[in-house]
Backbone as a ProteinNet text record, in pm:
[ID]
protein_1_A
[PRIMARY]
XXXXXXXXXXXXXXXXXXXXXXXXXXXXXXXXXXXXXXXXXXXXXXXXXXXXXXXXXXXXXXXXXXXXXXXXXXXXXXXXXXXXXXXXXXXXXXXXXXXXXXXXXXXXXXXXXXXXXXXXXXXXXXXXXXXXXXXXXXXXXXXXXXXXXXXXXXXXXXXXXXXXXXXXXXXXXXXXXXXXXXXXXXXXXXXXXXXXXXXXX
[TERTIARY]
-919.4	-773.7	-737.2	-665.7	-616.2	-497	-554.8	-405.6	-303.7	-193	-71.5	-37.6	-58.5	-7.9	82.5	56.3	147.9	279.9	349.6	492	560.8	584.5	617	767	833.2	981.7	1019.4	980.4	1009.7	1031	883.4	909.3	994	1017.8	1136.3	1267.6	1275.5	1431.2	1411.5	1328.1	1356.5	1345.4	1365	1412.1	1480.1	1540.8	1616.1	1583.9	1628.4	1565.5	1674.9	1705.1	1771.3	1742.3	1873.6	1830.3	1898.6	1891.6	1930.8	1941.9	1888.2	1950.7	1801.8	1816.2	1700.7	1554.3	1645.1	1543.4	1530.5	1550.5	1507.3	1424.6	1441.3	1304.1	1259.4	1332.9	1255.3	1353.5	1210.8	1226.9	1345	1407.1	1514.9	1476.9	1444.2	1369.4	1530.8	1537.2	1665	1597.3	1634.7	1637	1702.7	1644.5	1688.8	1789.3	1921.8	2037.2	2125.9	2175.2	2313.9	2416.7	2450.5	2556	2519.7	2421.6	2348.7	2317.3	2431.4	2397.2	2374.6	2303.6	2315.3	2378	2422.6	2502.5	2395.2	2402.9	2288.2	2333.3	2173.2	2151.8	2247.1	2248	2337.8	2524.8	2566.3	2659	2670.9	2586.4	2552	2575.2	2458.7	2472.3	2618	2720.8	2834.2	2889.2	2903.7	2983.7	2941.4	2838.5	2800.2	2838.6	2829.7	2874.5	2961.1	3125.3	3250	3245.5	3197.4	3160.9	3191.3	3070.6	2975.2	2857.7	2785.9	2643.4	2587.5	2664.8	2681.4	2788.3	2746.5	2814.5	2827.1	2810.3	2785.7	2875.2	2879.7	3033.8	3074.7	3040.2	3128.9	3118.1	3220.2	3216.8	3249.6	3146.3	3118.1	3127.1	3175	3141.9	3136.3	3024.6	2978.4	3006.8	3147.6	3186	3117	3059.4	2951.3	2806.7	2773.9	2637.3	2539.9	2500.4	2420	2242.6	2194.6	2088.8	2093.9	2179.3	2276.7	2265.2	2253.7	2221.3	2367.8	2463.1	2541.5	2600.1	2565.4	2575.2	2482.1	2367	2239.5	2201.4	2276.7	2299.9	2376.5	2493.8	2587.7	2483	2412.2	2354.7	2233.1	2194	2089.4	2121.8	2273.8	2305.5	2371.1	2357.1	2422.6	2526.7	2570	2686.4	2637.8	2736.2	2704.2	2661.9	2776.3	2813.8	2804.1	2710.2	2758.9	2701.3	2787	2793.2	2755.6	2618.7	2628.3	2665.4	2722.3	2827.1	2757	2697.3	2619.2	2628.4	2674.1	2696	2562.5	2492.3	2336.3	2237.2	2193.6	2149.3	1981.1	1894.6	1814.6	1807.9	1962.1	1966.5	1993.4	2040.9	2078.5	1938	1825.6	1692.2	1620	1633.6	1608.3	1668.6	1781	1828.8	1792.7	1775.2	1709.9	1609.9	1512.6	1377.1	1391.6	1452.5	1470.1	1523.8	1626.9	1660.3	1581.5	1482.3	1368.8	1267.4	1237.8	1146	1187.1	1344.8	1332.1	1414.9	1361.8	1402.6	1557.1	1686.3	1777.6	1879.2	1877.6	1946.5	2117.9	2141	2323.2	2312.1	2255	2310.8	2288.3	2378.3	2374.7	2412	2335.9	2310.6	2427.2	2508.8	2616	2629.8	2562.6	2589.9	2722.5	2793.7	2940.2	3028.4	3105.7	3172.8	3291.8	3289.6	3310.7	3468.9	3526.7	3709.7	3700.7	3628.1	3669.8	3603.7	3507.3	3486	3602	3634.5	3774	3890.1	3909.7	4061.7	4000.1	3890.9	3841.6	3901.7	3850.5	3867.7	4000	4116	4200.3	4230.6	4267	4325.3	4219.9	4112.2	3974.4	3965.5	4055.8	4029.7	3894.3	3850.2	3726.8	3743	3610.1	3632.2	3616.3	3511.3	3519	3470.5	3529.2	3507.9	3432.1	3350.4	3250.5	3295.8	3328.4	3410.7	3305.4	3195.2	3157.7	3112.2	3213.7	3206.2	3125.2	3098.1	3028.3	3162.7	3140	3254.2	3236	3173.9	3214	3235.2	3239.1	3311	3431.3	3541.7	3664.5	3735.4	3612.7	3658.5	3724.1	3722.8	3742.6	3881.4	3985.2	4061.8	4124	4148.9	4200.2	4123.8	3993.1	3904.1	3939	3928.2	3945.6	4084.1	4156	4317	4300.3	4283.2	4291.6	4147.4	4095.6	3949	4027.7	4074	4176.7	4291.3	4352.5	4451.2	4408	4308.5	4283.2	4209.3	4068.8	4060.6	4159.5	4248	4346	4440.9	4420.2	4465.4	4315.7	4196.7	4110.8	4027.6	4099	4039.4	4175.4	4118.7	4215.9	4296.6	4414	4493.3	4390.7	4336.3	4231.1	4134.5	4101.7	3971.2	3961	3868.2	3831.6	3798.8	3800.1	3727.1	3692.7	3590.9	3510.8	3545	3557.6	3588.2	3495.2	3420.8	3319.9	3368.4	3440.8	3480.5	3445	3495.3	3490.9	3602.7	3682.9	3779.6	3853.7	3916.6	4026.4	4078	4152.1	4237.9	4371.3	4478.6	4572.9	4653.3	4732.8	4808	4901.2	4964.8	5061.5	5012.7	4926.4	4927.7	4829.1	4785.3	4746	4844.7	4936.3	5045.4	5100.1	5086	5209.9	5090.3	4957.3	4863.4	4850.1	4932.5	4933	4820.1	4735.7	4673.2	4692.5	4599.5	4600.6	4451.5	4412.6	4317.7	4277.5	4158.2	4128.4	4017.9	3919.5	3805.5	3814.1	3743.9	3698.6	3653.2	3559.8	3411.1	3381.1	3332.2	3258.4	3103.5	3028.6	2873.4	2871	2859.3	2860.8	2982.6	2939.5	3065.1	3145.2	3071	3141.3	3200.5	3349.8	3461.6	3427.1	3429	3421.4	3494.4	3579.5	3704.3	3689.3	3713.3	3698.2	3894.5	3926.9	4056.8	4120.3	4201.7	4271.3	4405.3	4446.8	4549.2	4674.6	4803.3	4895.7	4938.6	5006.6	5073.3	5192.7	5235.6	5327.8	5445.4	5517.2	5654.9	5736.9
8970.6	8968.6	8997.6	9140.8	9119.6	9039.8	9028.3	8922	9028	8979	9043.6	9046.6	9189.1	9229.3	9160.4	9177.5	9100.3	9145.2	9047.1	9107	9112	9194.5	9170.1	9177.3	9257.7	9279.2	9094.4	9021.7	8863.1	8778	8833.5	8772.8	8838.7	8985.5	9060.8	8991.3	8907.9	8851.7	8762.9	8722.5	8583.4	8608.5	8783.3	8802.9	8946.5	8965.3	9027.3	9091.1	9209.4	9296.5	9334.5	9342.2	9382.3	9557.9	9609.5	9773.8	9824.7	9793.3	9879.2	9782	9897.1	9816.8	9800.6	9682	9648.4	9543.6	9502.1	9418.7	9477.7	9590.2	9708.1	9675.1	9652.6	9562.4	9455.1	9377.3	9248.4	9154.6	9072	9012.7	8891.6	8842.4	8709.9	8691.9	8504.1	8439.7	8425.6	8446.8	8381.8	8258.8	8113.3	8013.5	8021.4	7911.2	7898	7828.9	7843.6	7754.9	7791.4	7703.6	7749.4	7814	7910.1	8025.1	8089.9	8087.6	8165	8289.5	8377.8	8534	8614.6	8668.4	8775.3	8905.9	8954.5	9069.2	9166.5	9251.5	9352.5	9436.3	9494.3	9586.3	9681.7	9825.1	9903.4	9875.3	9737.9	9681.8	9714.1	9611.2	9638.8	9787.6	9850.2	9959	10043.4	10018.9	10131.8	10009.3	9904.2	9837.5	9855.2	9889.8	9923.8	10073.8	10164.7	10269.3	10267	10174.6	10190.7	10130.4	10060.4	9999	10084.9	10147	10229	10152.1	10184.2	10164	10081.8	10089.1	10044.5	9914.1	9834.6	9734.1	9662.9	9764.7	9670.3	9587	9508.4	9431.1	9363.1	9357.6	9261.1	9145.8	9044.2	8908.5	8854.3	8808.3	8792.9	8659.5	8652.3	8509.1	8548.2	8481.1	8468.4	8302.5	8304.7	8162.1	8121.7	8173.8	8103.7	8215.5	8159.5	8275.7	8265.4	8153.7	8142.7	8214.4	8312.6	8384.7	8446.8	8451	8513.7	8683.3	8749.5	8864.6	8972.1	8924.4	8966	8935.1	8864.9	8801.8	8865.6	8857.9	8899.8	9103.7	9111.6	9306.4	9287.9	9233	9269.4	9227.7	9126.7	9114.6	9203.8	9253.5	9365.2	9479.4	9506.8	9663.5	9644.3	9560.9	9552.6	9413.4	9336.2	9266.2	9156.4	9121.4	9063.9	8882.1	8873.3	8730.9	8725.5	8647	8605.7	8461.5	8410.5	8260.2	8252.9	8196.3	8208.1	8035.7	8017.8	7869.7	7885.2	7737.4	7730.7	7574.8	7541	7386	7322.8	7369.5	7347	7329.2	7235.1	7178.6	7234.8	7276.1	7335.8	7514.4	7534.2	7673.3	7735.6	7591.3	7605.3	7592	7503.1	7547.8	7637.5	7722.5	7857.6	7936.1	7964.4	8057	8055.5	7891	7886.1	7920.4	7890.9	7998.6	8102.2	8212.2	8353.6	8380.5	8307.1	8329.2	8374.5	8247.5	8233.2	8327.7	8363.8	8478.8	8588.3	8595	8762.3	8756	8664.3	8625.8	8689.5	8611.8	8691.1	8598.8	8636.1	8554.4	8543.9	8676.1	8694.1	8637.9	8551.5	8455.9	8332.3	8256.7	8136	8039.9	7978.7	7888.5	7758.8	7747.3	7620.8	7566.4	7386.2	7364.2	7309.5	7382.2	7317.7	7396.9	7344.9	7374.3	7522.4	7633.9	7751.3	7735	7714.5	7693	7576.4	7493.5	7393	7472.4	7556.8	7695.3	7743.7	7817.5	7876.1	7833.9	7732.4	7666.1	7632.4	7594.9	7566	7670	7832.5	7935.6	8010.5	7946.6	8058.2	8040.8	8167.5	8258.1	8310.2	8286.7	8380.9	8497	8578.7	8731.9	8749.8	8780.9	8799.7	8943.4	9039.1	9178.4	9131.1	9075	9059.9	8921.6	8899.2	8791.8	8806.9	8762.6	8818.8	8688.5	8678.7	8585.6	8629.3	8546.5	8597.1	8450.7	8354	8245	8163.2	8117.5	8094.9	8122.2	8203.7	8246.2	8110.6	8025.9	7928.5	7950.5	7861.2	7866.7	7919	7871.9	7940.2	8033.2	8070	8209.5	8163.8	8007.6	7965.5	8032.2	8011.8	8098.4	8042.9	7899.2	7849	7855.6	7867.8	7877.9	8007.7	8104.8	8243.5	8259.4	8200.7	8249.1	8153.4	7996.8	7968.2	8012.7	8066.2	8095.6	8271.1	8384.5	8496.6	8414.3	8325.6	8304	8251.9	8220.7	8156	8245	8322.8	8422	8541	8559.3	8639.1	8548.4	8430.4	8409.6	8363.3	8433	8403.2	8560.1	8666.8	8777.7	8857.4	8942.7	9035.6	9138.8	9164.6	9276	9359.5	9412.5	9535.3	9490.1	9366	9264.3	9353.2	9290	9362.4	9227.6	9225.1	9100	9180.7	9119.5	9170.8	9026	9117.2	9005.4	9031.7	8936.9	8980.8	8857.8	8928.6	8834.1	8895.5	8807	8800.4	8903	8922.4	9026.8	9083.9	9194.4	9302.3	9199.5	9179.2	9141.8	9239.6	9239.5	9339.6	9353.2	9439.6	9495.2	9398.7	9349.1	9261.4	9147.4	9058.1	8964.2	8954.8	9023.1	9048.7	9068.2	9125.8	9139.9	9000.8	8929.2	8788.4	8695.3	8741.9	8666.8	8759.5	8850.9	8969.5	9005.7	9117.9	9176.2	9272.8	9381.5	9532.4	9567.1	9625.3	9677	9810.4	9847.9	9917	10010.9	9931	10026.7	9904.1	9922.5	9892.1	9938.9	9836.1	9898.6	9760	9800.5	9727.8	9781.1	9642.5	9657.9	9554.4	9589.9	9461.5	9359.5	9272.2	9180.8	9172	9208	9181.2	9271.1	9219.9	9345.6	9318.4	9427.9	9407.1	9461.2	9382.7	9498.2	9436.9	9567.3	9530	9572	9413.9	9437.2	9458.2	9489	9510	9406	9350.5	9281.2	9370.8	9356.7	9433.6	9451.8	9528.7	9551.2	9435.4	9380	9302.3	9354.4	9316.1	9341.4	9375.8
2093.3	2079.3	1933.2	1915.9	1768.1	1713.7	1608.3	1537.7	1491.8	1535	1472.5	1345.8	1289.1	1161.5	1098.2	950.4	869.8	839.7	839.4	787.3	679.7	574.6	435.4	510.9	579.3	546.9	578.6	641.2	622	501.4	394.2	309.4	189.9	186.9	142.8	120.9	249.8	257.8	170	127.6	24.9	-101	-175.8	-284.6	-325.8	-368.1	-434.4	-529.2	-582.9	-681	-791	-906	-1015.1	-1011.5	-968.4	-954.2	-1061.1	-1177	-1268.2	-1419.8	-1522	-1652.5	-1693.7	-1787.3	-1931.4	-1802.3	-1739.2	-1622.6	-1493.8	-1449.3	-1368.8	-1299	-1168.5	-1073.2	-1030	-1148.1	-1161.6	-1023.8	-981.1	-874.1	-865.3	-816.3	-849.2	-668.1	-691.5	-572.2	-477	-322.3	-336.5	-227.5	-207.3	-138.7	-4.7	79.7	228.4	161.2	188.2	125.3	232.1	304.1	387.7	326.2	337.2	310.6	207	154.5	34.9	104.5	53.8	130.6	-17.2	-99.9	-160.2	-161.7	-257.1	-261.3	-247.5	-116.2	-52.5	-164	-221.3	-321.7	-321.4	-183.4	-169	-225.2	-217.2	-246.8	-394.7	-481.6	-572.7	-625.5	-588.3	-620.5	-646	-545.8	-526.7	-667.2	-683.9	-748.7	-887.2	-950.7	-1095.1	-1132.7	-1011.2	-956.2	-1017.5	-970.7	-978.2	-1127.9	-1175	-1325.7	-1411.8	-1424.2	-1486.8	-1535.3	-1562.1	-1564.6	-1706.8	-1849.1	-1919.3	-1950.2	-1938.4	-1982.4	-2130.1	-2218.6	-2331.2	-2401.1	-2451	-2476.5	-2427.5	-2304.8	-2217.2	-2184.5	-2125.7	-2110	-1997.7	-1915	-1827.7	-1760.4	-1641.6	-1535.8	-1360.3	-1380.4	-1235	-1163.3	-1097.6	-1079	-963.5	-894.7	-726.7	-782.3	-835.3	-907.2	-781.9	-720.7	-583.5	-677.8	-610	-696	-826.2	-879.5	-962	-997.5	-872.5	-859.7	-902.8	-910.8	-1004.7	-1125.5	-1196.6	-1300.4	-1387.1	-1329.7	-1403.8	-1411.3	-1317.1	-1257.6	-1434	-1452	-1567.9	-1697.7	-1691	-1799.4	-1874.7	-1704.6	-1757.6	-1811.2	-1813.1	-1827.6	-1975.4	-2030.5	-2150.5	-2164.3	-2126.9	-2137.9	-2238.8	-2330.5	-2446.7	-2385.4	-2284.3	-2243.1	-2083.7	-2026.5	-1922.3	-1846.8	-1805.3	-1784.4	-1575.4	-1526.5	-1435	-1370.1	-1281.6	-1254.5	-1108.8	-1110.8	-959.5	-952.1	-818.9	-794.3	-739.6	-685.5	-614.9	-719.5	-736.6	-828.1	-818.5	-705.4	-675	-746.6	-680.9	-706	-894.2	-950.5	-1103	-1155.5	-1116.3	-1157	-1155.1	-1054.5	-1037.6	-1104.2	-1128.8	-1213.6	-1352.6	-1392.8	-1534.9	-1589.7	-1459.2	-1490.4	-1496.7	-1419.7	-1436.1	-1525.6	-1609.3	-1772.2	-1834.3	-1860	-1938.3	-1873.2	-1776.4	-1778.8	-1789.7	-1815.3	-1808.1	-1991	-2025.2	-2213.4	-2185.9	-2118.1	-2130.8	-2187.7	-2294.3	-2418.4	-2426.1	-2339.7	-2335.6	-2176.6	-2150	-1995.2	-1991	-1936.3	-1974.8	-1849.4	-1780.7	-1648.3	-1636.3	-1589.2	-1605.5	-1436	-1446.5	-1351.3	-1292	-1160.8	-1189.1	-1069.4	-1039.3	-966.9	-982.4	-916.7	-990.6	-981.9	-930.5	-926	-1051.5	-1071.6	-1148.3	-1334.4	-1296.9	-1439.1	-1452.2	-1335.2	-1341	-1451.9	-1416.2	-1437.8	-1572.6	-1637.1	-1768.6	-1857.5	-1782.4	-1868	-1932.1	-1832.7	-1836.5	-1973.4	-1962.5	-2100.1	-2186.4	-2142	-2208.6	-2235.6	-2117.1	-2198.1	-2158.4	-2040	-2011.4	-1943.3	-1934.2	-1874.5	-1760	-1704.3	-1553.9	-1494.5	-1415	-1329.6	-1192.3	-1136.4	-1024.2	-911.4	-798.2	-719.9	-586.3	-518.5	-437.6	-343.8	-295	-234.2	-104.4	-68.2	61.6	114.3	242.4	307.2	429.5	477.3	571.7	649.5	774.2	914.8	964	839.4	892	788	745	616.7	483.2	481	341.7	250.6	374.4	253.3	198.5	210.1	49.8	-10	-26	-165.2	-251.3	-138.3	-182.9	-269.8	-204.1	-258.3	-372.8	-378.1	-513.8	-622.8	-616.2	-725.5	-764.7	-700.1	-686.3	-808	-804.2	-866	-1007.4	-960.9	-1115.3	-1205.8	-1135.8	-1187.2	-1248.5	-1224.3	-1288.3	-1410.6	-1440	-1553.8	-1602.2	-1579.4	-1666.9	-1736.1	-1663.5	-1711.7	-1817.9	-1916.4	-1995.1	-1862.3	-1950.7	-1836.7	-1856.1	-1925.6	-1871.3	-1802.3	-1803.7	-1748.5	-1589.3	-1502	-1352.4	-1257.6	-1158.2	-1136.3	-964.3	-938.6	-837.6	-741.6	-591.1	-492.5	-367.4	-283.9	-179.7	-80.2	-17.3	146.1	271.5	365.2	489.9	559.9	484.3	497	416.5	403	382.8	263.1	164.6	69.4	72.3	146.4	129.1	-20.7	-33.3	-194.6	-159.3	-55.5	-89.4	-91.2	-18.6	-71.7	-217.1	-248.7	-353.7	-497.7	-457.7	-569.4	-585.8	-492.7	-514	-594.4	-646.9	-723.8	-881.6	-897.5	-998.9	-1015.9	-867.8	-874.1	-795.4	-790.1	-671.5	-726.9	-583	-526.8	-619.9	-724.8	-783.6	-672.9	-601	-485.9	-366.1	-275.7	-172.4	-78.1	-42.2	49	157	280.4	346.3	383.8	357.8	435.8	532.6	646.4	787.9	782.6	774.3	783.4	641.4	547.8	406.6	382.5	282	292.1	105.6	29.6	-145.3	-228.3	-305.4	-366.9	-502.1	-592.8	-711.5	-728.5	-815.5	-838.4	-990.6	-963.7	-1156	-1151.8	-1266.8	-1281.4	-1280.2	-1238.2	-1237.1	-1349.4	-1425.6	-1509.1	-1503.3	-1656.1	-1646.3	-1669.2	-1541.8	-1577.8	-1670.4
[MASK]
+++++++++++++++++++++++++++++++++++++++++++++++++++++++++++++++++++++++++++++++++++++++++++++++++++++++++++++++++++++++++++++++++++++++++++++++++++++++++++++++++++++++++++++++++++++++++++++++++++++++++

């Protein structure tokens, strides 16, 4: 009787890859964590895409960092600053090691509740804000709508802030938070819009 072949694409799912920048490859572990979904590479990809590829300068927060596979995407491509905010006290040890192994000196691990980062920051003047929540049972949308609101008084009017839900974000209700829809994309169930602050009145 032969034994059934091994399966790498299984253990695939339990990490994540940095596709671009100074850490190019490098592995980031992700955990069995309930609602710990990673931002699928291809995602990634179109969203550094819409970036650009250079980030140098920039100041960064990742308020639900989870693996911190976008936090750390910005840190590899150049970004001077970025702060990854993880409430899982498991998952904030992990990220600290991957600091330290990938010597990344412009990122910085904060354990904490990311709406409660939020509301710390406003008026920072930050380029981008990365908002990518456990979407939950019933789509979490008060989380969404208040972490959206606060993020926009925590980024510069030129600032960007990246959003990854369960659904669509429309221009109007989006405008009544002084923002609009700069791209958007869906992969499977996840809808991803990178937004811009409106012009002030």
């Amino acid at each position: 009787m032969n034994k059934a072949p091994p399966r790498p694409a299984a253990q695939a799912a339990h990490e994540v890859r940095i596709i671009g920048g100074l850490w190019k490859r490098s592995k980031l572990p992700v955990a069995d964590r309930p609602g710990l979904r990673p931002t699928p590479s291809r995602v990634r990809e179109t969203l550094f895409n819409w970036l650009g590829q250079d980030l140098s300068g920039w100041r960064c927060l990742d308020a639900f960092a989870g693996t911190g596979a976008l936090g750390l995407e910005a840190g590899s491509r150049g970004a001077a600053e970025v702060t990854l905010v993880e409430q899982d006290p498991a998952l904030c040890k992990s990220l600290q090691a991957t600091v330290q192994r990938l010597k990344a000196g412009s990122v910085r691990v904060e354990r904490g509740d990311g709406v409660a980062a939020l509301r710390q920051r406003a008026g920072q003047g930050l380029d981008l804000v990365f908002l990518d929540p456990p979407f939950g049972d019933g789509g979490n949308e008060t989380l969404f709508g208040t972490a959206l609101r606060l993020a926009r008084l925590v980024v510069a009017d030129s600032g960007l802030i990246y959003l990854e839900a369960p659904r669509t974000w429309g221009d109007d209700e989006l405008a009544q938070i002084g923002l609009q829809t700069h791209r958007h994309g869906r992969a499977g169930q996840v809808h991803f819009h990178l937004l811009r602050p409106l012009p002030p009145q």
